[in-house]
mmCIF file of C-alpha atoms in Angstrom:
data_model
loop_
_atom_site.group_PDB
_atom_site.id
_atom_site.type_symbol
_atom_site.label_atom_id
_atom_site.label_comp_id
_atom_site.label_asym_id
_atom_site.label_seq_id
_atom_site.Cartn_x
_atom_site.Cartn_y
_atom_site.Cartn_z
ATOM 1 C CA UNK K 1 24.536 64.185 115.465
ATOM 2 C CA UNK K 2 21.668 64.599 115.920
ATOM 3 C CA UNK K 3 19.252 62.329 117.564
ATOM 4 C CA UNK K 4 15.155 61.735 116.578
ATOM 5 C CA UNK K 5 12.614 60.122 118.662
ATOM 6 C CA UNK K 6 9.935 58.136 116.856
ATOM 7 C CA UNK K 7 6.315 59.071 118.729
ATOM 8 C CA UNK K 8 4.591 55.994 117.743
ATOM 9 C CA UNK K 9 0.497 57.143 118.813
ATOM 10 C CA UNK K 10 -1.103 54.879 116.012
ATOM 11 C CA UNK K 11 -3.180 52.894 118.099
ATOM 12 C CA UNK K 12 -6.805 52.244 117.203
ATOM 13 C CA UNK K 13 -7.806 52.013 120.584
ATOM 14 C CA UNK K 14 -10.727 50.093 118.781
ATOM 15 C CA UNK K 15 -10.726 47.334 122.247
ATOM 16 C CA UNK K 16 -11.221 50.908 124.799
ATOM 17 C CA UNK K 17 -14.675 51.731 122.513
ATOM 18 C CA UNK K 18 -13.648 55.443 122.946
ATOM 19 C CA UNK K 19 -14.520 56.309 119.121
ATOM 20 C CA UNK K 20 -10.793 57.677 119.268
ATOM 21 C CA UNK K 21 -7.454 56.112 119.070
ATOM 22 C CA UNK K 22 -5.701 55.416 122.148
ATOM 23 C CA UNK K 23 -3.418 58.117 121.960
ATOM 24 C CA UNK K 24 -5.763 60.741 122.222
ATOM 25 C CA UNK K 25 -7.740 59.165 125.643
ATOM 26 C CA UNK K 26 -8.058 60.887 129.031
ATOM 27 C CA UNK K 27 -5.429 60.084 131.629
ATOM 28 C CA UNK K 28 -7.341 62.525 134.236
ATOM 29 C CA UNK K 29 -7.257 65.937 132.264
ATOM 30 C CA UNK K 30 -5.257 65.453 129.153
ATOM 31 C CA UNK K 31 -4.638 62.948 126.378
ATOM 32 C CA UNK K 32 -1.975 60.408 126.455
ATOM 33 C CA UNK K 33 -0.143 61.344 123.920
ATOM 34 C CA UNK K 34 0.484 65.193 126.124
ATOM 35 C CA UNK K 35 3.374 63.606 128.822
ATOM 36 C CA UNK K 36 5.232 61.665 126.395
ATOM 37 C CA UNK K 37 5.586 64.767 124.341
ATOM 38 C CA UNK K 38 6.342 66.936 126.669
ATOM 39 C CA UNK K 39 8.728 64.663 127.780
ATOM 40 C CA UNK K 40 10.591 64.003 124.397
ATOM 41 C CA UNK K 41 10.144 68.230 123.933
ATOM 42 C CA UNK K 42 11.861 68.863 127.054
ATOM 43 C CA UNK K 43 14.809 66.089 126.964
ATOM 44 C CA UNK K 44 18.239 67.781 125.918
ATOM 45 C CA UNK K 45 19.493 64.654 124.242
ATOM 46 C CA UNK K 46 16.185 64.865 121.836
ATOM 47 C CA UNK K 47 16.819 66.905 118.827
ATOM 48 C CA UNK K 48 13.640 66.161 116.983
ATOM 49 C CA UNK K 49 10.017 64.167 117.503
ATOM 50 C CA UNK K 50 8.816 62.041 114.491
ATOM 51 C CA UNK K 51 4.988 62.007 115.576
ATOM 52 C CA UNK K 52 3.084 58.720 113.969
ATOM 53 C CA UNK K 53 -0.400 59.285 114.040
ATOM 54 C CA UNK K 54 -3.209 57.286 112.600
ATOM 55 C CA UNK K 55 -4.719 58.320 108.958
ATOM 56 C CA UNK K 56 -6.967 60.781 109.869
ATOM 57 C CA UNK K 57 -5.922 61.753 112.968
ATOM 58 C CA UNK K 58 -2.523 63.340 112.060
ATOM 59 C CA UNK K 59 -4.020 66.982 112.367
ATOM 60 C CA UNK K 60 -5.462 66.506 115.488
ATOM 61 C CA UNK K 61 -1.915 65.302 116.884
ATOM 62 C CA UNK K 62 0.108 68.505 115.351
ATOM 63 C CA UNK K 63 -2.555 70.543 117.208
ATOM 64 C CA UNK K 64 -1.867 68.752 120.791
ATOM 65 C CA UNK K 65 1.684 68.839 119.603
ATOM 66 C CA UNK K 66 1.143 72.591 119.476
ATOM 67 C CA UNK K 67 -0.840 73.387 122.515
ATOM 68 C CA UNK K 68 2.035 71.204 124.542
ATOM 69 C CA UNK K 69 4.229 73.502 123.168
ATOM 70 C CA UNK K 70 6.651 70.865 121.318
ATOM 71 C CA UNK K 71 8.562 72.437 118.404
ATOM 72 C CA UNK K 72 10.845 69.560 118.343
ATOM 73 C CA UNK K 73 7.656 67.643 116.298
ATOM 74 C CA UNK K 74 7.767 66.504 112.503
ATOM 75 C CA UNK K 75 4.733 64.267 111.462
#
């Protein structure tokens, strides 16, 4: 049996007024999405990660996952 995590990072972030989705808002020196990606990637119980990004932000989400070394991600 394999276990897949679904990471929903599809919030538009309109109320934040940043002009980009919430998942790409910085917390300190990195996007909010970076930490959950790293934790799911490191989990021995998770075989794959489905990353759900807002329309038009699929490519930046994939690039961020690659930068974080997440080989389990499928967008």
